[in-house]
Coordinates of C-alpha atoms in Angstrom, one line a residue:
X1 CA 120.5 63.1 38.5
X2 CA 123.9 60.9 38.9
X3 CA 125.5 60.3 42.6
X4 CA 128.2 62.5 41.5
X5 CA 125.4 65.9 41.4
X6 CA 124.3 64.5 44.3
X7 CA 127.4 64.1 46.4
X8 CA 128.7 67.8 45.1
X9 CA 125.5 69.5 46.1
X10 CA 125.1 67.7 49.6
X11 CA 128.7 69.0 49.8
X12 CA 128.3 72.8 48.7
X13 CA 125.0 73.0 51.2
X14 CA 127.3 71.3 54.0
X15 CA 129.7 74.0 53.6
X16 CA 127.3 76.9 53.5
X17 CA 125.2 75.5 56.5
X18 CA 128.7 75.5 58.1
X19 CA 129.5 79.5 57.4
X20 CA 126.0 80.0 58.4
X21 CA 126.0 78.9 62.0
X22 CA 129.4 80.5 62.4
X23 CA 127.6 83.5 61.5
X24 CA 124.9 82.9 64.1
X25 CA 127.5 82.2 66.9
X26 CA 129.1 85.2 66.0
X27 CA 126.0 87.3 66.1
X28 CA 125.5 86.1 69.7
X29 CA 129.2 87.3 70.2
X30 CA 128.5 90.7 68.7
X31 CA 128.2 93.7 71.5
X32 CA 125.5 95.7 71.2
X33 CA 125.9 98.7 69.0
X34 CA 125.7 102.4 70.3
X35 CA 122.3 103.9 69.7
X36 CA 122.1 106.4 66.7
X37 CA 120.8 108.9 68.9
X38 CA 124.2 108.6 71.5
X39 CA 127.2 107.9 69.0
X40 CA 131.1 107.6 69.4
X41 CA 132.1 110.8 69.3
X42 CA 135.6 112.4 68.4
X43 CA 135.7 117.3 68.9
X44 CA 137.5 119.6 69.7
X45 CA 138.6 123.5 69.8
X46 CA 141.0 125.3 67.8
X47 CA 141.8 128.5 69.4
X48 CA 144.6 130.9 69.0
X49 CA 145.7 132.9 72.3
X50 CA 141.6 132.4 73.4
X51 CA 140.1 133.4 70.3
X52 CA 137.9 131.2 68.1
X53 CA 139.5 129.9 64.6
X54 CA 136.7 129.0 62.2
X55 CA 137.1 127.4 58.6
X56 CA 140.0 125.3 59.9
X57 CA 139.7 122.1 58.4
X58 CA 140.4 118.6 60.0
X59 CA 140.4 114.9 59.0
X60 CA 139.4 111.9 61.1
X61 CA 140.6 108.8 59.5
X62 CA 139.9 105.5 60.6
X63 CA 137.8 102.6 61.3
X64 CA 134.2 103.9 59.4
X65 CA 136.7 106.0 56.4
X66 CA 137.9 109.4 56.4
X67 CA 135.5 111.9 57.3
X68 CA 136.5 115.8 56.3
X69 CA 135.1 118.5 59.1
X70 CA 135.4 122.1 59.2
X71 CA 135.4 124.4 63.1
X72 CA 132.2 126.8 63.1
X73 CA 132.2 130.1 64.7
X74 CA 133.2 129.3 67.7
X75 CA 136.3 127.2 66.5
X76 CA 134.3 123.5 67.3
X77 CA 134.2 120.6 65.3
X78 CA 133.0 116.9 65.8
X79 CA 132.3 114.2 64.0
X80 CA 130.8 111.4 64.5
X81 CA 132.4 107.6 64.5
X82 CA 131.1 104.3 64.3
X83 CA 132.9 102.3 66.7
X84 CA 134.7 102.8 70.7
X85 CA 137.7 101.1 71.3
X86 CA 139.6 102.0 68.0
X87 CA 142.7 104.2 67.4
X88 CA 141.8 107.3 65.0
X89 CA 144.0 109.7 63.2
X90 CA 143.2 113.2 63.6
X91 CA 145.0 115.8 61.2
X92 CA 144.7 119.3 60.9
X93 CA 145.2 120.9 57.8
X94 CA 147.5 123.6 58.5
X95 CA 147.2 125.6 55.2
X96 CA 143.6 126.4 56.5
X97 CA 145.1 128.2 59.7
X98 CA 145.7 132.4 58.9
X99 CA 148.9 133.2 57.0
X100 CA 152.0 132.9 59.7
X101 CA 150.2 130.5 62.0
X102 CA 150.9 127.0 62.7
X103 CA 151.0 124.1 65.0
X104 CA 153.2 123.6 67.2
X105 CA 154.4 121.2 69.6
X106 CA 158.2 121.2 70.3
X107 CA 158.0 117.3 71.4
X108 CA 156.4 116.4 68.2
X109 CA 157.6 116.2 64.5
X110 CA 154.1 116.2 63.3
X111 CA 152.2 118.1 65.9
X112 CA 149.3 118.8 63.3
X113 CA 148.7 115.1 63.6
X114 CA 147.4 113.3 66.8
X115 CA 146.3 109.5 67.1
X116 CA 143.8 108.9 69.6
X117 CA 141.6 106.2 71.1
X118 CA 137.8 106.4 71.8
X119 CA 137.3 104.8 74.8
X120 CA 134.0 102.7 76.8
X121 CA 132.8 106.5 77.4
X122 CA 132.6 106.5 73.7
X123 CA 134.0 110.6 73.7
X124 CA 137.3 111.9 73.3
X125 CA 138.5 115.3 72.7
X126 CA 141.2 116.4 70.4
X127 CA 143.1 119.7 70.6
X128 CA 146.1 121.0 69.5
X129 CA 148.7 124.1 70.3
X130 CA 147.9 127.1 67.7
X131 CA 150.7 129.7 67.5
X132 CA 153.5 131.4 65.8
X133 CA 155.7 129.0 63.8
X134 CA 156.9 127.3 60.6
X135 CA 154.2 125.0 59.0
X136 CA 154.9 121.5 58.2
X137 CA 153.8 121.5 54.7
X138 CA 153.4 118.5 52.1
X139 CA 154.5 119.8 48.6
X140 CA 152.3 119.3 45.9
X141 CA 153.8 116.8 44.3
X142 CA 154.7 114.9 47.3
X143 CA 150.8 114.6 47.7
X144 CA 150.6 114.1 44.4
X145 CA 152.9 110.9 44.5
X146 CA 151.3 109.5 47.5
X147 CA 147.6 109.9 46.0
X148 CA 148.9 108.5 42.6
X149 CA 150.7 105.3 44.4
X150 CA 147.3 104.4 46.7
X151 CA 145.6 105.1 43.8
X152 CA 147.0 102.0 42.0
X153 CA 147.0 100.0 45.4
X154 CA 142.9 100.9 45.1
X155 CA 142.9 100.4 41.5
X156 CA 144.5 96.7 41.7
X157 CA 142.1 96.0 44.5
X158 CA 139.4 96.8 42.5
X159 CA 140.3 94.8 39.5
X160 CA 140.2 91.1 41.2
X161 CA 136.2 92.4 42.1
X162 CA 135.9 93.8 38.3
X163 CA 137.2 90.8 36.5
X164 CA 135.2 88.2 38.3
X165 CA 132.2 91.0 37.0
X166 CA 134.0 90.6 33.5
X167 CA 133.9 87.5 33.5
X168 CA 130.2 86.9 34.4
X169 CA 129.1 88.9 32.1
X170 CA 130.9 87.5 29.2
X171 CA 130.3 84.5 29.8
X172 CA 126.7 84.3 30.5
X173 CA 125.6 88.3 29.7
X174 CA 124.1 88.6 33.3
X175 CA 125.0 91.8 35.0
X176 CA 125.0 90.9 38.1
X177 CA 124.4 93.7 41.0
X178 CA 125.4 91.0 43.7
X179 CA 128.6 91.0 42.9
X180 CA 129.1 93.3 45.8
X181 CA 127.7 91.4 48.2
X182 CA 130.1 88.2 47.0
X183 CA 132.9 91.0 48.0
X184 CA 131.3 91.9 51.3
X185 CA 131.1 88.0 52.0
X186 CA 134.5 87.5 51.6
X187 CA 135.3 90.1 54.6
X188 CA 133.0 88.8 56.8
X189 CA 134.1 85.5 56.1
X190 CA 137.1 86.0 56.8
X191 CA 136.3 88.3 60.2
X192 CA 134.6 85.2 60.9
X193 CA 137.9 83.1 60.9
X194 CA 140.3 85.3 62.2
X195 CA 138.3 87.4 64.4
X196 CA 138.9 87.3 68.4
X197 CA 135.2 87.2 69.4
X198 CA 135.0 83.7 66.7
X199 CA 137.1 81.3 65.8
X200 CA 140.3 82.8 65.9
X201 CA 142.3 81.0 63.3
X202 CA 146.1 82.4 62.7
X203 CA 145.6 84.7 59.4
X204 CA 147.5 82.7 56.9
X205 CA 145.3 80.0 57.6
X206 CA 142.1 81.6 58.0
X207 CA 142.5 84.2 54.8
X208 CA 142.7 81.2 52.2
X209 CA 140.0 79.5 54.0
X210 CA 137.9 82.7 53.4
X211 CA 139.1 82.8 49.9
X212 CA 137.3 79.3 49.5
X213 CA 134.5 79.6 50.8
X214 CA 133.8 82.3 48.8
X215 CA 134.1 80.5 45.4
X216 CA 132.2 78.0 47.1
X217 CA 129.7 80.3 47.6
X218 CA 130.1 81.8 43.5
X219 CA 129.5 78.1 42.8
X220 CA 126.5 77.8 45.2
X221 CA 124.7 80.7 44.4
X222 CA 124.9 78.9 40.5
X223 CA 123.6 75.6 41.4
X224 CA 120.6 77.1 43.1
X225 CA 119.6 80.0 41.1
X226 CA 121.9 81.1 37.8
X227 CA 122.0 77.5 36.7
X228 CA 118.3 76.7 36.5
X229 CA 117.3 79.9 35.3
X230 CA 119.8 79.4 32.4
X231 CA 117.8 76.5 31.5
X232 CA 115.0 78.2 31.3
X233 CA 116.3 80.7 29.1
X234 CA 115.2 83.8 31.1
X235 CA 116.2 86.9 29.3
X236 CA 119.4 89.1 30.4
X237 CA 116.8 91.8 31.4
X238 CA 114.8 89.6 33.7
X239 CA 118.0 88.1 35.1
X240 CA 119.4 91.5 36.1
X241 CA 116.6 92.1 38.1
X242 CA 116.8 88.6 39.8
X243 CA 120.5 90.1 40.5
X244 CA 119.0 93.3 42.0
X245 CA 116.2 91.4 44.2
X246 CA 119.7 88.8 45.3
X247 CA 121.5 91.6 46.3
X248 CA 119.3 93.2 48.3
X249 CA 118.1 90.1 49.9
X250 CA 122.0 89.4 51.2
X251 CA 123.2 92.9 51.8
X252 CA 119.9 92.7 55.0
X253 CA 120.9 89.0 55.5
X254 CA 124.5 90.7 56.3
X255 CA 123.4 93.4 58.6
X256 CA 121.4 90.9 60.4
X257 CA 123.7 88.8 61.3
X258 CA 127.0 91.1 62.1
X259 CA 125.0 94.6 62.6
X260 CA 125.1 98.3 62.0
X261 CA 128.6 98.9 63.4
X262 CA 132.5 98.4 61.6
X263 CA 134.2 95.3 62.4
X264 CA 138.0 95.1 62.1
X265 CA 140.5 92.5 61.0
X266 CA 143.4 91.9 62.5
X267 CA 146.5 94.7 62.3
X268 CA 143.8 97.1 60.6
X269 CA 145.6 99.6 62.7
X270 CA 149.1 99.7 61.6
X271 CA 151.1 102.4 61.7
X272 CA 152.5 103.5 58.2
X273 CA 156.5 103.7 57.0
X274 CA 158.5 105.9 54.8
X275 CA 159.5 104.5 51.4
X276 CA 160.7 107.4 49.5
X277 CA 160.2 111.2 49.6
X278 CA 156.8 111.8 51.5
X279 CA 155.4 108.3 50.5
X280 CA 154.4 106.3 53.0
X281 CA 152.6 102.4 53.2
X282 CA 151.7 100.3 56.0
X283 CA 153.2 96.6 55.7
X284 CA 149.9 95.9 55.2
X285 CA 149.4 98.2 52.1
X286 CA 152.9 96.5 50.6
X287 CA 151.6 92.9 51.1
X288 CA 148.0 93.6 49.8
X289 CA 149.8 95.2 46.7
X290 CA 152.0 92.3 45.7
X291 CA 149.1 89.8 46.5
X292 CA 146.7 92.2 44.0
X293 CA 149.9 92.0 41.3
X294 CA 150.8 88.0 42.2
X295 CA 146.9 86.9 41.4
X296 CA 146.1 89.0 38.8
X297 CA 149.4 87.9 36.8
X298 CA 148.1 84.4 37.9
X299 CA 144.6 84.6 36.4
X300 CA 146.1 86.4 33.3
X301 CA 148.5 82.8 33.1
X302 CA 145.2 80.5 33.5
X303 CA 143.1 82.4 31.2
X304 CA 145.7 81.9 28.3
X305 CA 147.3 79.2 28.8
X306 CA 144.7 76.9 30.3
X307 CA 142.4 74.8 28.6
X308 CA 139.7 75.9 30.2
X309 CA 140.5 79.2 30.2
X310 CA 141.0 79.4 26.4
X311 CA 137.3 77.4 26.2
X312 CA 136.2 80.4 28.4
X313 CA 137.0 83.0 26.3
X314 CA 135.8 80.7 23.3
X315 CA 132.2 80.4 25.2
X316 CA 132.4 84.6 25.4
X317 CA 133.1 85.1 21.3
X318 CA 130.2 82.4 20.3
X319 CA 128.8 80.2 23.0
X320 CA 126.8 77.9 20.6
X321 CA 129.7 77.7 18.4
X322 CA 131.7 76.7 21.3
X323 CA 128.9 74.2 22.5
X324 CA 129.3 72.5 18.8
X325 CA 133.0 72.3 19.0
X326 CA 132.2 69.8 22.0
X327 CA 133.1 72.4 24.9
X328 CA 130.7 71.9 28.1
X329 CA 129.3 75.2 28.6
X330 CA 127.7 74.2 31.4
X331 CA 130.6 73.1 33.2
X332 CA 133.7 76.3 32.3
X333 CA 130.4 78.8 33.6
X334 CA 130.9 76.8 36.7
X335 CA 134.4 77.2 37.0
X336 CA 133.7 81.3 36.1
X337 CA 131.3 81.8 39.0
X338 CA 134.2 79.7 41.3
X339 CA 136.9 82.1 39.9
X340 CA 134.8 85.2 39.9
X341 CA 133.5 84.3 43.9
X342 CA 137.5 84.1 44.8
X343 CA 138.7 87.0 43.0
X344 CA 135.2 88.6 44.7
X345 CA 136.0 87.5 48.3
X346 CA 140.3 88.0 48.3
X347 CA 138.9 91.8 46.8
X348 CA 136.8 91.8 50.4
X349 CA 139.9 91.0 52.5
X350 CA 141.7 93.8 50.8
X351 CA 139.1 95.9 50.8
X352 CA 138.7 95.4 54.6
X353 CA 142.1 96.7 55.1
X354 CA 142.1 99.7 52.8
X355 CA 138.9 101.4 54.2
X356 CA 139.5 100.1 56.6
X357 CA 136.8 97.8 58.3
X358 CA 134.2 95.4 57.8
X359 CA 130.0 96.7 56.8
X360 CA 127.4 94.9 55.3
X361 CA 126.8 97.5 53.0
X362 CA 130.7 97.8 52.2
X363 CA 130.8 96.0 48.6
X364 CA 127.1 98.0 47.7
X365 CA 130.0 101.2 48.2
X366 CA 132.0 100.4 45.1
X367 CA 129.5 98.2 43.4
X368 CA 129.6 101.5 40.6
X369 CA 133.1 101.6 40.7
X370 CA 133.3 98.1 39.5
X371 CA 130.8 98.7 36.6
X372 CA 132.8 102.0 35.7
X373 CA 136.0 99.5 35.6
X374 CA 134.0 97.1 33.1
X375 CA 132.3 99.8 31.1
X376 CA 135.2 101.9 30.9
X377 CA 137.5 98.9 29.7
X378 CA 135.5 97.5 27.7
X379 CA 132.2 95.0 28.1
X380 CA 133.5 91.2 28.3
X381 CA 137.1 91.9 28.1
X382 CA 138.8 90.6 31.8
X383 CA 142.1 92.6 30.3
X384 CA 140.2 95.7 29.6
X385 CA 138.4 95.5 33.4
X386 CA 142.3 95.6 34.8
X387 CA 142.9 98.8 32.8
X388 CA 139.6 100.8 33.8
X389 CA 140.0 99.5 37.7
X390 CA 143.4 100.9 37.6
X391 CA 142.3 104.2 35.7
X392 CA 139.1 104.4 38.3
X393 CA 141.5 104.0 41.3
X394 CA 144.1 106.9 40.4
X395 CA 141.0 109.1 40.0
X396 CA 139.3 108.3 42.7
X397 CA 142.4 109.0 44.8
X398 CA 143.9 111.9 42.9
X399 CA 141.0 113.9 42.5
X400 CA 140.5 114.1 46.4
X401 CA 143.1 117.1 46.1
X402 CA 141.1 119.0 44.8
X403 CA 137.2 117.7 45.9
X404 CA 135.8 116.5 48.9
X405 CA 136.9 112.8 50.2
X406 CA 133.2 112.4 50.4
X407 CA 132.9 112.8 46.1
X408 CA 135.7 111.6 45.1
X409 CA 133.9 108.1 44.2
X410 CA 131.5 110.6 41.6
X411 CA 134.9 111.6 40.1
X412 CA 135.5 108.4 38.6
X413 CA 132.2 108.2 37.5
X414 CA 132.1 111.8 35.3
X415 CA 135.1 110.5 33.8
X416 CA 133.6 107.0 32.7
X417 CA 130.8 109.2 31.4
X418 CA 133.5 111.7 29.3
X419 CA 135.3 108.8 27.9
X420 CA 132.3 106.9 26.4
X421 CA 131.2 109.9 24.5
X422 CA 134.2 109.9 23.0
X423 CA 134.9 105.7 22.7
X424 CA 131.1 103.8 23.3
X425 CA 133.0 100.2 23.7
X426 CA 135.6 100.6 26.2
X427 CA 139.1 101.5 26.0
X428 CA 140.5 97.7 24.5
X429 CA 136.6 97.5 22.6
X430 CA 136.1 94.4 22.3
X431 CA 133.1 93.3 23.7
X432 CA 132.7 90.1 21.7
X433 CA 135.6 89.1 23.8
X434 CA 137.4 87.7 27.0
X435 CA 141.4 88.7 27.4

């Protein structure tokens, strides 16, 4: 083995010992979570002049996801939240109050929406003034717009995670089931940096950082495992499993070090503004969407235009071909799993932000979604990923008009399964291909 394998390994392990006792200084740092039998909890009542509503529907959105509950007999409802401390946004669905009722509040110009706080007693309750009055409705369309515009702010989210998949896959036909967990690294990495309980770093130093590290980590999960398993020529079956035993193995490593609970990243909590008609976007939403659009044009720029971009897609069509031509295989699957890591982790940091919070399971949540992207684009095509992430995204968020925010991830997934009846390759079909 030359120096230079030498230095570069000493190098990767130095960095990933580094991220692994900031891990263990933060899991010192870490409160202790609430038991499962005693957890954060956010009720209520909805009651009109003393008597009990039931059927009313009302949405708790916030640190955790939205969660969708309905009042029983006696007009109560509560759900259940995974962290104390944290603002949540209760909203009650007014078109599930009885005709000619509303709520209303005169001080308020959304009274059937309420923001509230959970505090160290880990309760809070929630109620709101039931009466006589004109409802504040949402047209259809206006809802339609909104879903339709987060939908592609989902969709482009999705697509760094999917090509990085994409391009795995091509290059080297493993489908790999970590590829969530290189996601999920990427948050936590970052947490890790920016995070008040760690090492605080300002954001626009610590996201990049995070960024790194996790195509560091793409690279070091290569060198110690893909790499010498290439050599040995294990077949893509047995190397899927070896994917499915990885990502278990890290998704635990994850919830030991950082817990149960939902972490959040800085500004997680920012209030949204209007854009145009009932739209609305946080800063935070804008900026993730540009960054999405900004590094996907990038990547489309370096895969061809580059040199080692155009040997990439040369290694997907015919790798021993490409290996007689006098391209190093060897070293442009190196540079994939770097790329695919980054794209996985900036995804993570996104990601973070959109649910929003930080689990260890949280890439394991739309590890599907990112195979549906694939599938549904077409198998080894990075262009064709883009398309199917964007296409997953809009249905995801659309179809939670009409189906419970809890399904609306299976929604995508009947629709991958009605397009490839009708198209087996993939919307751009070409499988033999990258771009």
């Amino acid at each position: 083995m030359t120096t230079r394998h030498v230095s570069g390994r000493r190098a990767i392990a130095a960095v990933f010992g580094l991220l692994l006792v900031l891990l263990g200084l933060f899991a010192t740092a870490t409160p202790a979570l609430a038991d499962e039998d005693d957890p954060y909890r956010i009720s209520g009542n909805v009651q009109l002049d003393g008597e009990p509503l039931e059927g009313v529907v009302l949405t708790v959105d916030g640190p955790g996801g939205e969660q969708e509950v309905e009042t029983d007999e006696n007009g109560q409802w509560h759900v259940n939240v995974p962290e104390r401390g944290e603002t949540y946004v209760v909203t009650l669905d007014e078109e599930t109050l009885p005709e000619g009722i509303a709520v209303v509040d005169a001080e308020d110009d959304t009274p059937n929406v309420k923001e509230v706080e959970v505090g160290q007693g880990g309760r809070v309750s929630v109620n709101f003034f039931i009466g006589e009055g004109e409802r504040n409705v949402t047209s259809f369309f206006d809802q339609l717009v909104q879903r339709v515009i987060q939908g592609i702010s989902f969709g482009l989210m999705l697509a760094l995670a999917a090509i990085g998949l994409s391009l795995v896959f091509g290059t080297t036909g493993i489908s790999n089931f970590a590829h969530g967990e290189m996601v999920t690294f990427g948050a936590i990495a970052a947490y890790l940096l920016v995070g008040p309980a760690t090492v605080a770093l300002p954001w626009w130093l610590g996201y990049p950082i995070a960024v790194v590290l996790s195509a560091l980590f793409g690279l070091f999960l290569d060198v110690i495992l893909w790499r010498p398993l290439r050599r040995r020529r294990v077949g893509v079956v047995q190397l899927m499993i070896v994917s499915i035993g990885l990502s278990l193995a890290l998704r635990y490593t994850f919830q030991l070090f950082i817990g149960g609970g939902t972490l959040q990243l800085p500004g997680s909590s920012e209030a949204k503004i209007p854009l145009f008609g009932a739209v609305q976007m946080s800063v935070i939403d804008l900026v993730s969407l540009a960054i999405s659009i900004v590094v996907i044009v990038a990547f489309a720029l370096w895969l061809t235009r580059s040199r080692t971009g155009k040997a990439t897609r040369a290694i997907s069509d015919n790798a021993p071909l490409a290996a007689a031509s006098g391209i190093d295989v060897d070293h442009v699957v190196r540079v994939v799993w770097i790329v695919a890591g980054g794209l996985a982790g900036l995804a993570g940091i996104l990601y973070a932000y959109y649910r929003p919070g930080i689990k260890w399971d949280m890439g394991a949540q739309i590890l599907l979604l990112m195979f549906a992207a694939v599938v549904l684009g077409g198998l080894g095509t990075a262009y064709g990923a883009l398309i199917g992430a964007l296409i997953v995204g809009i249905l995801v968020e659309v179809s939670s008009l009409w189906i419970p925010a809890d399904l609306k991830y299976a929604s995508a997934l009947f629709i991958l399964i009605v397009i490839l009846l009708f198209r087996p390759q993939g919307i751009l079909g070409r499988r033999e291909r990258i771009g």
